[in-house]
Coordinates of C-alpha atoms and ligand atoms in Angstrom, one line a residue:
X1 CA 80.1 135.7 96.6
X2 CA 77.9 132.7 96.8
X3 CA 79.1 129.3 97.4
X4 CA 78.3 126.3 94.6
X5 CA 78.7 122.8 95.1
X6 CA 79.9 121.7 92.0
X7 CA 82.5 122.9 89.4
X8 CA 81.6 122.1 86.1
X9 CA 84.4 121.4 83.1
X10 CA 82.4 123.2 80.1
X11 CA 85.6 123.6 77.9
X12 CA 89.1 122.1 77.4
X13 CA 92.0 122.5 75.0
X14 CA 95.4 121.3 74.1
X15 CA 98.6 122.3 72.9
X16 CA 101.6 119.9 71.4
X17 CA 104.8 121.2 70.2
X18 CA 104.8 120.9 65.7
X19 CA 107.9 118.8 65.9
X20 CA 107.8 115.3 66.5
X21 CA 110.9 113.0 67.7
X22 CA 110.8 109.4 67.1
X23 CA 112.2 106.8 68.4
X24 CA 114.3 106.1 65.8
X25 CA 115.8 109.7 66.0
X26 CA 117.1 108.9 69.9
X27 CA 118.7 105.6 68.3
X28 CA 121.0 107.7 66.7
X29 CA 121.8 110.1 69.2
X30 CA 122.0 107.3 72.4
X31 CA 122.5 103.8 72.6
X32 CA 118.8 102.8 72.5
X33 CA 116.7 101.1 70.3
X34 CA 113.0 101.6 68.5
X35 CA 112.0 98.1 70.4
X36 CA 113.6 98.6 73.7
X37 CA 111.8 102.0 74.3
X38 CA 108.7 100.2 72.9
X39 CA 108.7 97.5 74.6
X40 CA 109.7 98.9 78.5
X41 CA 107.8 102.1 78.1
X42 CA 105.4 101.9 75.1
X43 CA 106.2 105.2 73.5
X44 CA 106.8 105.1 69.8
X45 CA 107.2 109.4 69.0
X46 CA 107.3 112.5 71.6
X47 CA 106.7 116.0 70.5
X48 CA 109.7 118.4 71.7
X49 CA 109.4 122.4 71.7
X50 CA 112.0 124.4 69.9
X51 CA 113.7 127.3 70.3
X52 CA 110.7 130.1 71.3
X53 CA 108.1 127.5 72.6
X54 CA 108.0 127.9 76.3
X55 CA 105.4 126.3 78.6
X56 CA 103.5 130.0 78.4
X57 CA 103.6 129.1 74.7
X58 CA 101.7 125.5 75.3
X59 CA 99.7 126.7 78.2
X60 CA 98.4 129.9 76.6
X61 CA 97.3 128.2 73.3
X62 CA 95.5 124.9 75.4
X63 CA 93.9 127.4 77.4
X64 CA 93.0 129.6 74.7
X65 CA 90.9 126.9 73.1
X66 CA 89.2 125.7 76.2
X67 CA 87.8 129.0 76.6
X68 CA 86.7 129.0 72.9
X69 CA 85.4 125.7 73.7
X70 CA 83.6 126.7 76.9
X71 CA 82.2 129.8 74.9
X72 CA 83.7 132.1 77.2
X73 CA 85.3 135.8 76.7
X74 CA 88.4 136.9 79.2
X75 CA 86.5 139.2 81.2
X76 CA 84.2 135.5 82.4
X77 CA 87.7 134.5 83.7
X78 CA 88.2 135.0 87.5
X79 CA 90.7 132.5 88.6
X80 CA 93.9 131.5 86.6
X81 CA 96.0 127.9 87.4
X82 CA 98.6 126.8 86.1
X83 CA 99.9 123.5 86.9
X84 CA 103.8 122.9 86.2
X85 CA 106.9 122.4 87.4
X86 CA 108.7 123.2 84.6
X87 CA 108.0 127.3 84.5
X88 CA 109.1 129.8 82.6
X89 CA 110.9 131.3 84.8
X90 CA 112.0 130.3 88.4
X91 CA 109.7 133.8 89.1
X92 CA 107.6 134.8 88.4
X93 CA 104.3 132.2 88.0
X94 CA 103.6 131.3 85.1
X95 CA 100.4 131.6 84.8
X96 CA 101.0 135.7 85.1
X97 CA 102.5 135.3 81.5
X98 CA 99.2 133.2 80.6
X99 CA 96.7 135.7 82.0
X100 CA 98.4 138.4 80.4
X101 CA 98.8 136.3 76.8
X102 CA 94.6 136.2 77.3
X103 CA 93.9 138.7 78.1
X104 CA 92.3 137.9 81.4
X105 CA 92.8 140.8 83.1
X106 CA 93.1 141.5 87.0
X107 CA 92.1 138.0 87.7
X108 CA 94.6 136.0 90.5
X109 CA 97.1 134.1 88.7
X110 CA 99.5 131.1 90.3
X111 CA 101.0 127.9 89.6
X112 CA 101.0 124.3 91.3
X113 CA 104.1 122.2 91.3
X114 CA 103.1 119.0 91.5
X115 CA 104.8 117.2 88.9
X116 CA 103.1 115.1 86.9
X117 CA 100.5 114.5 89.2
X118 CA 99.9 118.8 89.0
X119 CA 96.7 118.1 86.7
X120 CA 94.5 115.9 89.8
X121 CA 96.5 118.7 92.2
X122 CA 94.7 121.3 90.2
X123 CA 91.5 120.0 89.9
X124 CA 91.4 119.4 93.4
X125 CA 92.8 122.8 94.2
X126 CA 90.1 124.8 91.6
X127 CA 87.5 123.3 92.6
X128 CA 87.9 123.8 96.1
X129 CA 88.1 128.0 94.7
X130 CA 84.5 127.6 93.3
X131 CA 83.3 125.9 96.4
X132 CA 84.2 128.4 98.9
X133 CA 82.9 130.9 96.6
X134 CA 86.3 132.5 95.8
X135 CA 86.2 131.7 92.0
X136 CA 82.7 131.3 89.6
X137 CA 84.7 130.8 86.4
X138 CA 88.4 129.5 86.4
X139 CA 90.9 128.7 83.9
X140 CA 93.1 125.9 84.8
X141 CA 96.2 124.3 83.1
X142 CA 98.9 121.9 83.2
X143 CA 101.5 122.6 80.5
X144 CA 105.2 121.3 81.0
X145 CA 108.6 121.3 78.5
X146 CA 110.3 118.8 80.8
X147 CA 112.8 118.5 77.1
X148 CA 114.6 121.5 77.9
X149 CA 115.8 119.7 81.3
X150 CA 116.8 116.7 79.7
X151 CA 120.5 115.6 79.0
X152 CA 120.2 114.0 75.7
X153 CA 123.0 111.7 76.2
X154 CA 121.6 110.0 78.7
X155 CA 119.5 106.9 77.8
X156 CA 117.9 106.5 81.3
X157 CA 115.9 109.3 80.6
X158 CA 115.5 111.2 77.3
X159 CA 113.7 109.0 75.7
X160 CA 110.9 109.1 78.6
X161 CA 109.6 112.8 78.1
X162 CA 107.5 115.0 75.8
X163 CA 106.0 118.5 75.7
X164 CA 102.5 119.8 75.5
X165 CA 99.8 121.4 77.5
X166 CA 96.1 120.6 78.3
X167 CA 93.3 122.9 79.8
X168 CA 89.9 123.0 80.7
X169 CA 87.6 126.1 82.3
X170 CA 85.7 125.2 85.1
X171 CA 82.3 126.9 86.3
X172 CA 80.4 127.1 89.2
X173 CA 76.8 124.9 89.5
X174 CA 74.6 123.2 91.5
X175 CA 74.3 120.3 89.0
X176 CA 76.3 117.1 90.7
X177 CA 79.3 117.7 87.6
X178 CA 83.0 118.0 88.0
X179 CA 85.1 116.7 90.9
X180 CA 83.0 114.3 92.5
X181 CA 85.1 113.0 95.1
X182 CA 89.1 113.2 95.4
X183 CA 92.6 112.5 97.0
X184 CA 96.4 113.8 96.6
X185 CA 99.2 112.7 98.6
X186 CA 102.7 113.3 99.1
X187 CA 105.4 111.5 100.3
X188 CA 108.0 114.2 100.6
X189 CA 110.8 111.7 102.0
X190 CA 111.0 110.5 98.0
X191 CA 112.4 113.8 96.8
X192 CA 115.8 113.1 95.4
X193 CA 113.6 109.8 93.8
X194 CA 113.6 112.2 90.6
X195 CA 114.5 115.9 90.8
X196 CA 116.6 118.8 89.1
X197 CA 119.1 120.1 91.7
X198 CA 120.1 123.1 90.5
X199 CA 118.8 126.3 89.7
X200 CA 117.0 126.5 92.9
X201 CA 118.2 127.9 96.2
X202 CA 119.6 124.8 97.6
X203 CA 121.6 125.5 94.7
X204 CA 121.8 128.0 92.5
X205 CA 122.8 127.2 88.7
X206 CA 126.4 128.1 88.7
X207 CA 128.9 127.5 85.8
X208 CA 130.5 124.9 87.2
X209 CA 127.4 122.8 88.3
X210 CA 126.1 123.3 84.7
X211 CA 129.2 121.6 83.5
X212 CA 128.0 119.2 85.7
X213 CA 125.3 118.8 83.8
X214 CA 123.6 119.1 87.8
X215 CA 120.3 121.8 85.6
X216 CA 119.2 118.2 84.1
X217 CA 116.4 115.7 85.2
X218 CA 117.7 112.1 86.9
X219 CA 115.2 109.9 88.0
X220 CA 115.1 105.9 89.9
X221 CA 112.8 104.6 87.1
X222 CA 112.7 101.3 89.4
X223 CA 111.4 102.7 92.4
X224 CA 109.5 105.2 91.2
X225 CA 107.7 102.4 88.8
X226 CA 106.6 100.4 92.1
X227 CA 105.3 103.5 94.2
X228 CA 103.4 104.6 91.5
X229 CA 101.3 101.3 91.1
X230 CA 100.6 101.1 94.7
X231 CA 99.7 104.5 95.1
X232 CA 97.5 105.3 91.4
X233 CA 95.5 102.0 92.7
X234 CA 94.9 102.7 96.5
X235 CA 94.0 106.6 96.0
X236 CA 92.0 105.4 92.6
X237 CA 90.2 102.7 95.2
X238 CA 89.2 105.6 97.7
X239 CA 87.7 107.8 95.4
X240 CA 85.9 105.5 93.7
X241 CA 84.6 104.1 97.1
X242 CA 84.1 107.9 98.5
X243 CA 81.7 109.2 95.3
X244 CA 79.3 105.8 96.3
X245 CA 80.5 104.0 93.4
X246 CA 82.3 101.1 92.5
X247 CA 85.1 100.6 89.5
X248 CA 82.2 98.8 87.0
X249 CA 80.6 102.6 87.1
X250 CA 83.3 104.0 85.6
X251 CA 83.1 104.7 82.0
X252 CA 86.7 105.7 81.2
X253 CA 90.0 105.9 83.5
X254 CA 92.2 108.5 82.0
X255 CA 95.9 107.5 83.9
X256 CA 98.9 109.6 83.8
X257 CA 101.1 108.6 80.6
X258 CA 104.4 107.6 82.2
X259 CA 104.6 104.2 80.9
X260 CA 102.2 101.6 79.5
X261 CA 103.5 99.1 81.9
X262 CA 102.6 101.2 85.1
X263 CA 99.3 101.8 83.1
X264 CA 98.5 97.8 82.5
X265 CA 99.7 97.2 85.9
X266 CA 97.3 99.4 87.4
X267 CA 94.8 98.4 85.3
X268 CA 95.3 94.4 86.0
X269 CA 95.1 95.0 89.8
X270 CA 91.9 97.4 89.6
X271 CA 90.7 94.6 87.2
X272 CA 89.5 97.5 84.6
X273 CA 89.4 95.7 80.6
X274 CA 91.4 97.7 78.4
X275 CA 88.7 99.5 76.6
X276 CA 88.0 101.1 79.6
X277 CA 91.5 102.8 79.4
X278 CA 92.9 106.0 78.0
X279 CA 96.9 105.4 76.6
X280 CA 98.0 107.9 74.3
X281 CA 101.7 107.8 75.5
X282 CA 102.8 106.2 72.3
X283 CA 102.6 109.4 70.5
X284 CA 103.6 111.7 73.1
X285 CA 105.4 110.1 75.9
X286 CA 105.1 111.1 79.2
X287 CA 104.1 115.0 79.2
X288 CA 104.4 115.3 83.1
X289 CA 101.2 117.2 84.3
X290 CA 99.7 117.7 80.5
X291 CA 99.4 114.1 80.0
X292 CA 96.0 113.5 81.9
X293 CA 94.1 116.5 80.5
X294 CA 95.7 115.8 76.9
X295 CA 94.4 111.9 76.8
X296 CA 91.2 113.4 78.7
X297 CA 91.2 116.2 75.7
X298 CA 91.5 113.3 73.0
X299 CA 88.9 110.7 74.4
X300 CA 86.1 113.8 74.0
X301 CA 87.1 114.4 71.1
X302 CA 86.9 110.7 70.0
X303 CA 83.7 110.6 71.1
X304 CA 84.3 108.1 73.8
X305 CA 82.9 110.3 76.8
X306 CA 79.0 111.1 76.8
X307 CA 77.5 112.9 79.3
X308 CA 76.6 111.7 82.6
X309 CA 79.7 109.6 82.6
X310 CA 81.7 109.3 85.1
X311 CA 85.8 109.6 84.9
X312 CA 88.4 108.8 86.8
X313 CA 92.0 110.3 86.8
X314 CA 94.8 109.1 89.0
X315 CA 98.4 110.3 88.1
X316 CA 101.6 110.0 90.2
X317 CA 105.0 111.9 89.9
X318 CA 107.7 113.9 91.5
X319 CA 108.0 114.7 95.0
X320 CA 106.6 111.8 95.3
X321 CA 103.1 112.9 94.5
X322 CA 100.0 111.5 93.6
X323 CA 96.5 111.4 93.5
X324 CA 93.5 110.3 91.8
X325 CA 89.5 111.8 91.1
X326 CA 86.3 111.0 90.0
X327 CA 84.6 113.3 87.8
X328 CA 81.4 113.9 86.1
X329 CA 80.7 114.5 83.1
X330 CA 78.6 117.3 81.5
X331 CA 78.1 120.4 81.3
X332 CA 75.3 122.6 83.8
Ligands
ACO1 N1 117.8 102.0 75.9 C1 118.4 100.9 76.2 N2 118.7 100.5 77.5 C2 118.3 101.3 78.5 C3 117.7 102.6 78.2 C4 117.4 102.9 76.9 N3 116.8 104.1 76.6 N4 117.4 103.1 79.4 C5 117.9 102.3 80.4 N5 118.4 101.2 79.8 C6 119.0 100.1 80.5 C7 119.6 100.5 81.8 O1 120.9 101.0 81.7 C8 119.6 99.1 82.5 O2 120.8 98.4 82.1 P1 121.6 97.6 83.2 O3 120.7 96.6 83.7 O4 122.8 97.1 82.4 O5 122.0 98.6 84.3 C9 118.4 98.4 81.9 O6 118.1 99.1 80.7 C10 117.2 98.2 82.7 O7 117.0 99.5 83.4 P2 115.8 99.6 84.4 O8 115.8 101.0 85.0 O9 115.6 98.5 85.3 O10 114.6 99.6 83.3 P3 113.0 99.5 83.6 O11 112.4 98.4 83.0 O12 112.7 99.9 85.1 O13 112.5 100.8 82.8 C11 111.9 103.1 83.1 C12 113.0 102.1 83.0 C13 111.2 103.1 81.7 C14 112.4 104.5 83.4 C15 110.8 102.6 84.1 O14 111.4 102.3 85.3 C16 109.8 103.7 84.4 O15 108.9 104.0 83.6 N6 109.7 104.2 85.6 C17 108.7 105.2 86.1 C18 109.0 106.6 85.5 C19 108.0 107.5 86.1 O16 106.8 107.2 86.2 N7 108.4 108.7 86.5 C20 107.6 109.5 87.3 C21 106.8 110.5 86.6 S1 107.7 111.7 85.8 C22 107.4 113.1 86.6 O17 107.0 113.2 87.7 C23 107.7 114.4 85.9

């Protein structure tokens, strides 16, 4: 196979779950409010997937329309990603159930567990396939149901999360499009920061640790908050710097959708106005590693990205993770 320089997004989907929870509804399950979950996180509704929505659901039907998008038939697919950490299954990946939902036959299939940061992971990760030649065509997606590993009597974090899936396909070219420059990061010392402890093999779900309620998601918002300013801003710094640009070239900055205030934070130090900024988090709080493509998704479609732009996404999450890429775009 021959090597390309550049990997190109020429299509991109998104999936949300039909029913929508507001904040409102979590007012009279917890003791919240409609103002306090406006006014410390910025998210007004969150789309949660019933019973028979899994992330295969989400992920199959974002990547389904990237590929109509991208004008491409299963058999042009040679490389499926997903990018989740909340799978189908603890085993197998579950981007085998999405290549198989597809269609795409025979084509390598795995997943990225990154968190929310799994989107810039996998962008990173696919486009270094096309370079070295291994992929020409690749189907990558970050789809999460981080609602199904919620307690929903617990204040400090179901009213954070939301479900969905984004997608895009990504093909091999010579034109300077795609991943310009990039950088992930991992701090792995932050791991119990936020994490699920059971139903892995450090240990495995067992009735008594589900009584425990130990299958559910607990995070340090606090902590968490400050790492994730420091580090969206320094890697979003480097890649703007490595591509030979500065921060007035960039058209749009599509952040991960954690929480306005981490968003305006970033965006006071980096000194970027506020029409240069993608939030979308009111609608569908933080959607873990769906949230970048699905605000990416929604500023095309708005119009607001021409070609020859470029983009920059930076997200941060679990693990601690992070990282943050230029892209641009077009399409060969
Ligand atoms: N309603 C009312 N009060 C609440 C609620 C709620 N829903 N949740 C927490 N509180 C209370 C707390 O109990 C606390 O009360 P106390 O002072 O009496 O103990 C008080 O509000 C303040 O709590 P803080 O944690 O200090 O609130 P903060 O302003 O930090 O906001 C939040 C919390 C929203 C979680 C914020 O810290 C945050 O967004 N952190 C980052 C989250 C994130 O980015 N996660 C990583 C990505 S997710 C991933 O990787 C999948």
């Amino acid at each position: 196979m021959s090597n390309s320089r550049y990997a190109a997004i020429i299509g991109w989907g998104m999936a949300v779950p039909q029913q929508v929870v507001t904040n409102e509804d979590l007012a009279r399950r917890v003791n919240t409010t409609d103002e306090w979950i406006r006014s410390r996180t910025g998210i007004s509704e969150r789309r949660v997937a019933g019973p028979g929505v899994f992330t295969s659901t989400l992920a199959t039907a974002a990547g389904r329309e990237a590929m109509e998008r991208a004008g491409v038939a299963p058999s042009d697919i040679d490389m499926v990603i997903v990018a989740t950490c909340t799978p189908d299954r603890p085993f197998p990946a579950t981007a085998c159930a999405v290549q198989a939902n597809l269609g795409i036959t025979r084509a390598p299939a795995f997943d990225i567990a990154a968190a929310c940061s799994g989107f810039v992971y996998g962008m990173s990760v696919a486009t270094g396939m096309i370079r070295s030649g291994m992929s020409r065509c690749l189907l990558l997606v970050a789809a999460d149901i981080f609602t199904h590993l919620i307690d929903w009597s617990d204040r400090n974090t179901c009213v954070l999360f939301g479900d969905g899936a984004g997608a895009v396909v990504l093909q091999a070219t010579e034109e300077r499009l795609g991943l310009i420059s990039t950088q992930i990061g991992a701090a792995g010392e932050g791991e119990t920061m936020m994490a699920v402890d059971a139903g892995g093999t450090r240990m495995p779900a067992t009735a008594d640790l589900l009584a425990q309620g130990k299958q559910y998601v607990y995070m340090n918002g606090r902590e968490i908050f400050k790492h994730a300013v420091r580090e969206m801003c320094d890697s979003a710094t480097r890649v703007v710097k490595e591509a030979g640009l500065s921060l007035r070239d960039i058209s749009l900055v599509i952040p991960h959708q954690a929480n306005v205030r981490i968003i305006e934070a970033v965006a006071k130090r980096l000194e970027l106005p506020a029409d240069r900024v993608v939030i979308n988090l009111d609608r569908y709080g933080n959607t873990s590693s769906a949230s970048v493509p699905i605000a990416l998704y929604e500023a095309v479609q708005q119009g607001r990205v021409k070609d020859g732009d470029y983009l920059l996404i930076t997200a941060f999450g679990g693990g601690l993770t992070w990282g943050s890429s230029v892209i641009r775009w077009g399409r060969p």
